Short mmCIF file of C-alpha atoms in Angstrom, two decimals:
data_model
loop_
_atom_site.label_atom_id
_atom_site.label_comp_id
_atom_site.label_asym_id
_atom_site.label_seq_id
_atom_site.Cartn_x
_atom_site.Cartn_y
_atom_site.Cartn_z
CA MET X 1 20.96 -7.44 40.99
CA SER X 2 23.27 -6.69 38.05
CA GLU X 3 24.57 -9.42 35.84
CA THR X 4 26.10 -9.71 32.41
CA ASP X 5 24.81 -13.15 31.31
CA GLY X 6 27.77 -13.31 28.94
CA ARG X 7 26.60 -10.24 27.00
CA GLY X 8 29.36 -7.89 28.11
CA ARG X 9 26.95 -5.43 29.73
CA GLU X 10 26.29 -5.23 33.43
CA GLU X 11 22.71 -4.05 33.91
CA THR X 12 19.59 -5.07 35.75
CA GLN X 13 16.49 -6.26 33.93
CA GLU X 14 14.94 -2.83 34.48
CA GLU X 15 18.03 -1.02 33.19
CA ARG X 16 18.05 -3.27 30.13
CA ALA X 17 14.35 -2.57 29.52
CA ASP X 18 14.97 1.18 29.84
CA ARG X 19 17.85 1.00 27.35
CA GLN X 20 15.87 -1.14 24.92
CA TRP X 21 12.87 1.18 25.18
CA THR X 22 15.05 4.22 24.41
CA GLU X 23 16.56 2.45 21.40
CA LEU X 24 13.12 1.39 20.18
CA LEU X 25 11.79 4.95 20.49
CA GLN X 26 14.63 6.21 18.31
CA GLU X 27 13.79 3.62 15.66
CA LEU X 28 10.09 4.45 15.86
CA ARG X 29 10.73 8.19 15.42
CA VAL X 30 12.32 7.53 12.04
CA ALA X 31 9.62 5.14 10.87
CA GLN X 32 6.70 7.19 12.21
CA THR X 33 7.84 10.37 10.48
CA GLY X 34 8.13 8.65 7.12
CA VAL X 35 4.79 6.88 7.49
CA GLN X 36 2.99 10.06 8.50
CA ILE X 37 4.38 11.98 5.52
CA LEU X 38 3.51 9.15 3.12
CA PHE X 39 0.02 8.81 4.61
CA GLY X 40 -0.54 12.58 4.31
CA PHE X 41 0.35 12.49 0.62
CA LEU X 42 -1.92 9.48 0.08
CA LEU X 43 -4.83 11.27 1.71
CA ALA X 44 -4.33 14.28 -0.58
CA VAL X 45 -4.39 12.22 -3.80
CA VAL X 46 -8.15 11.78 -3.81
CA PHE X 47 -8.59 15.57 -3.94
CA GLN X 48 -6.48 16.01 -7.08
CA SER X 49 -8.26 16.63 -10.38
CA ARG X 50 -6.57 13.68 -12.11
CA PHE X 51 -8.01 11.26 -9.56
CA GLU X 52 -11.25 11.14 -11.58
CA ASP X 53 -9.24 9.90 -14.58
CA LEU X 54 -7.90 6.82 -12.77
CA ALA X 55 -8.98 3.43 -14.07
CA PRO X 56 -11.13 1.38 -11.68
CA VAL X 57 -8.25 -0.98 -10.89
CA ASP X 58 -6.05 2.00 -10.01
CA ARG X 59 -8.75 3.35 -7.70
CA ASP X 60 -8.89 -0.03 -6.03
CA ILE X 61 -5.10 -0.01 -5.60
CA TYR X 62 -5.42 3.49 -4.13
CA VAL X 63 -8.04 2.38 -1.58
CA VAL X 64 -5.92 -0.62 -0.56
CA THR X 65 -2.88 1.65 -0.28
CA VAL X 66 -4.68 4.16 1.95
CA MET X 67 -5.96 1.36 4.20
CA LEU X 68 -2.46 -0.14 4.43
CA GLY X 69 -1.07 3.32 5.24
CA ALA X 70 -3.62 3.76 8.02
CA ALA X 71 -2.85 0.31 9.43
CA THR X 72 0.88 1.05 9.27
CA ALA X 73 0.51 4.37 11.08
CA ALA X 74 -1.65 2.77 13.78
CA THR X 75 0.81 -0.07 14.29
CA LEU X 76 3.91 2.13 14.45
CA ILE X 77 2.26 4.67 16.76
CA GLY X 78 0.75 1.90 18.90
CA PRO X 79 3.88 1.25 21.00
CA VAL X 80 3.73 4.83 22.32
CA SER X 81 0.15 4.35 23.48
CA TYR X 82 1.01 0.94 24.91
CA HIS X 83 3.85 2.46 26.92
CA ARG X 84 1.76 5.39 28.09
CA LEU X 85 -1.07 3.17 29.35
CA LEU X 86 1.31 0.82 31.17
CA THR X 87 3.63 3.43 32.66
CA GLY X 88 4.00 3.05 36.41
CA ARG X 89 2.74 -0.53 36.48
CA ARG X 90 6.24 -2.06 36.62
CA MET X 91 5.77 -3.75 33.26
CA LYS X 92 8.58 -2.15 31.25
CA PRO X 93 10.21 -5.44 30.14
CA GLN X 94 6.85 -6.74 28.85
CA THR X 95 6.13 -3.36 27.26
CA VAL X 96 9.43 -3.51 25.39
CA ILE X 97 8.67 -7.02 24.11
CA TRP X 98 5.18 -6.14 22.86
CA ALA X 99 6.28 -2.79 21.44
CA SER X 100 9.08 -4.54 19.55
CA ARG X 101 6.59 -7.03 18.10
CA MET X 102 4.30 -4.18 17.06
CA THR X 103 7.24 -2.44 15.42
CA VAL X 104 8.14 -5.51 13.37
CA LEU X 105 4.48 -5.82 12.31
CA GLY X 106 4.56 -2.11 11.45
CA LEU X 107 7.60 -2.66 9.25
CA VAL X 108 5.83 -5.50 7.42
CA LEU X 109 2.81 -3.25 6.89
CA LEU X 110 5.10 -0.43 5.76
CA PHE X 111 6.65 -2.80 3.23
CA CYS X 112 3.16 -3.55 1.87
CA THR X 113 2.24 0.15 1.85
CA MET X 114 5.41 1.09 -0.01
CA CYS X 115 4.87 -1.62 -2.62
CA SER X 116 1.24 -0.66 -3.10
CA THR X 117 2.15 3.03 -3.39
CA LEU X 118 4.85 2.24 -5.93
CA LEU X 119 2.45 0.07 -7.89
CA LEU X 120 -0.11 2.86 -8.12
CA ILE X 121 2.46 5.46 -9.13
CA MET X 122 4.19 3.23 -11.69
CA ARG X 123 0.88 2.16 -13.26
CA VAL X 124 -0.21 5.79 -13.65
CA ALA X 125 3.19 6.90 -14.93
CA LEU X 126 4.01 4.02 -17.29
CA HIS X 127 0.68 2.45 -18.35
CA ASN X 128 2.40 -0.88 -19.08
CA GLN X 129 3.76 -4.10 -17.61
CA VAL X 130 7.13 -2.53 -16.84
CA ALA X 131 5.45 -1.08 -13.75
CA LEU X 132 5.02 -4.56 -12.27
CA TRP X 133 8.66 -5.45 -12.91
CA LEU X 134 9.91 -2.22 -11.34
CA VAL X 135 7.72 -2.68 -8.27
CA GLY X 136 8.81 -6.30 -8.00
CA ALA X 137 12.47 -5.27 -8.13
CA MET X 138 11.94 -2.61 -5.46
CA ALA X 139 9.97 -5.06 -3.31
CA LEU X 140 12.94 -7.43 -3.40
CA TRP X 141 15.26 -4.57 -2.49
CA PHE X 142 13.07 -3.55 0.47
CA LEU X 143 12.95 -7.19 1.63
CA ALA X 144 16.72 -7.44 1.37
CA CYS X 145 17.44 -4.18 3.21
CA TRP X 146 14.81 -4.51 5.91
CA PHE X 147 14.74 -8.23 6.61
CA LEU X 148 17.27 -10.38 4.74
CA PHE X 149 20.42 -8.37 5.54
CA PRO X 150 19.61 -8.25 9.29
CA LEU X 151 18.77 -11.96 9.31
CA TRP X 152 22.00 -12.70 7.47
CA ALA X 153 23.94 -10.65 10.04
CA ILE X 154 22.31 -12.65 12.84
CA ALA X 155 23.22 -15.92 11.14
CA LYS X 156 26.83 -14.87 10.51
CA GLY X 157 27.69 -12.82 13.55
CA ARG X 158 25.83 -14.08 16.60
CA SER X 159 26.72 -17.04 18.68
CA GLY X 160 24.22 -16.59 21.50
CA PRO X 161 20.49 -16.03 21.89
CA ARG X 162 18.80 -12.63 21.77
CA GLU X 163 18.74 -10.72 25.04
CA ASP X 164 15.05 -11.45 25.66
CA GLU X 165 15.58 -15.15 24.83
CA ALA X 166 18.51 -15.29 27.24
CA ASP X 167 16.30 -13.71 29.91
CA ASP X 168 13.62 -16.35 29.28
CA GLU X 169 16.19 -19.14 29.54
CA ALA X 170 17.73 -17.66 32.69
CA GLY X 171 14.28 -17.41 34.26
CA ALA X 172 13.44 -21.00 33.35
CA THR X 173 16.76 -22.27 34.64
CA GLY X 174 16.43 -20.31 37.88
CA ALA X 175 12.87 -21.53 38.42
CA SER X 176 13.71 -25.20 37.95
CA GLY X 177 17.15 -25.12 39.52
CA ARG X 178 18.51 -27.09 36.51
CA THR X 179 20.46 -26.16 33.40
#
């Protein structure tokens, strides 16, 4: 049964899940490519001759950065595996919800990976406290672009609940027979 629920789009729950999955895959393609390239560069660093010259704290930052990069890659590739294992089980709406949550977690991990990578590079390049200030400024910029601006847009431009929240409310209302 098709319905709009006040969202201006007439689609079934399955059609909505298909659309949301397609949109999520497009977003993941961008993030996955960047993460894989970054992770590849991080893996190559240890084999460079200058790696032996790094201070112990910089080596520690490198290890943390590589581990964050691995966790980021796993989290952003995870939704594909999740979808593949659940395909054909009529669980697309749940798959979209969990894949979206994994993607948000992946973005948080990517934020940490980017900051850690910048910290390592700035410490090696500058050898002073300016590195911390530059990384702090970039961390704020990443937070603004990736999280604050979207949250601000939600606060300023939305009057209704998210699609998945509206679905939850519609299901609860239909189950109880009350509004």
